[in-house]
XYZ file of C-alpha atoms in Angstrom:
122
model
C 11.455 5.335 6.370
C 8.161 3.475 6.703
C 5.912 4.014 9.700
C 2.697 2.160 10.452
C -0.443 4.297 10.480
C -2.592 3.458 13.490
C -6.310 3.783 14.287
C -7.697 2.286 11.092
C -10.068 -0.660 10.690
C -8.420 -3.945 11.723
C -8.552 -5.319 8.165
C -6.493 -2.389 6.799
C -2.694 -2.247 6.955
C -1.316 1.231 6.333
C 2.126 2.790 6.160
C 3.518 6.247 5.548
C 6.705 6.534 3.477
C 8.957 9.504 4.186
C 12.561 10.308 3.417
C 14.595 7.401 2.088
C 12.881 4.006 2.032
C 15.229 1.017 2.188
C 14.945 -2.750 1.899
C 15.160 -2.946 5.695
C 12.085 -0.721 5.986
C 10.179 -3.128 3.792
C 11.567 -6.234 5.530
C 10.966 -4.863 9.040
C 7.680 -2.965 8.569
C 5.851 -3.745 5.320
C 6.385 -7.480 4.933
C 5.465 -8.405 8.539
C 2.358 -6.199 8.360
C 1.177 -7.757 5.108
C 1.986 -11.251 6.367
C -0.017 -10.704 9.541
C -2.990 -9.365 7.602
C -2.907 -12.220 5.088
C -2.674 -14.805 7.866
C -5.518 -13.289 9.872
C -7.955 -12.278 7.112
C -6.742 -14.201 4.026
C -6.959 -10.901 2.140
C -5.108 -7.587 2.036
C -6.466 -4.059 2.237
C -3.433 -1.786 2.001
C -2.860 1.953 2.267
C 0.412 3.646 1.340
C 0.767 7.362 2.030
C 3.680 8.506 -0.063
C 5.223 11.584 1.588
C 8.451 11.105 -0.346
C 9.425 10.895 -3.985
C 9.459 7.365 -5.402
C 13.082 8.030 -6.342
C 13.839 7.866 -2.595
C 13.088 4.125 -2.597
C 16.387 2.267 -2.832
C 16.853 -0.567 -5.341
C 16.694 -3.043 -2.468
C 13.353 -1.574 -1.385
C 11.916 -2.128 -4.880
C 13.058 -5.754 -4.802
C 11.401 -6.313 -1.412
C 8.243 -4.595 -2.671
C 8.149 -6.928 -5.669
C 8.594 -9.941 -3.368
C 5.676 -8.778 -1.203
C 3.463 -8.263 -4.239
C 4.193 -11.659 -5.747
C 4.038 -13.575 -2.471
C 0.566 -12.269 -1.664
C -0.662 -11.799 -5.246
C -3.994 -13.567 -4.761
C -4.603 -11.982 -1.329
C -4.834 -8.375 -2.594
C -8.379 -6.993 -2.356
C -7.877 -3.217 -2.252
C -4.800 -1.024 -2.400
C -4.822 2.765 -2.125
C -1.757 4.861 -2.852
C -2.027 8.437 -1.595
C 0.422 10.852 -3.197
C 0.705 14.138 -5.017
C 2.925 12.470 -7.632
C 0.611 12.241 -10.661
C 2.610 9.487 -12.398
C 2.353 7.230 -9.336
C -1.362 7.929 -8.986
C -1.978 7.049 -12.666
C 0.163 3.900 -12.437
C -1.827 2.790 -9.388
C -5.125 3.244 -11.220
C -3.788 1.264 -14.208
C -2.499 -1.504 -11.909
C -6.122 -2.523 -11.240
C -6.277 -3.984 -14.726
C -3.565 -6.575 -14.039
C -3.999 -7.316 -10.334
C -6.675 -9.539 -8.798
C -7.768 -6.742 -6.457
C -8.618 -3.101 -6.938
C -6.010 -0.345 -6.829
C -6.742 3.374 -6.674
C -4.569 6.443 -6.587
C -5.529 9.418 -4.435
C -4.062 12.863 -3.884
C -2.749 13.669 -0.393
C -5.744 15.922 0.245
C -7.968 12.859 -0.414
C -6.469 10.708 2.346
C -9.785 10.353 4.162
C -11.472 9.269 0.908
C -8.848 6.530 0.541
C -9.418 5.381 4.134
C -13.183 5.372 3.601
C -12.806 3.308 0.408
C -10.517 0.775 2.108
C -12.828 0.537 5.120
C -15.539 -1.077 2.990
C -14.775 -4.775 2.518
C -15.519 -6.376 -0.858
């Protein structure tokens, strides 16, 4: 399930993933949120709080995630993934080398640091 995280700066779109995440979660929550942000600001500042194992993302969810990434490839400015899964955190840090924006991984206890980082526009 994806739920939108409220009370963040207007230029930041944030979701919390918990339990099983399906393609419908991405189609109904993630994609519209990213689309709205890209239309309004022409750039994306994105926060994902991962309270579930990445193995709980269905195959359809990964396809929708790939579609979102490709569709808005040049709009990405900053992306923070907050998780206690070390492999995901390291992948996120490495992703900065191939994406046009910056990507950082944070531990769950560093959620406020991630929000602070995203709050500063490039």
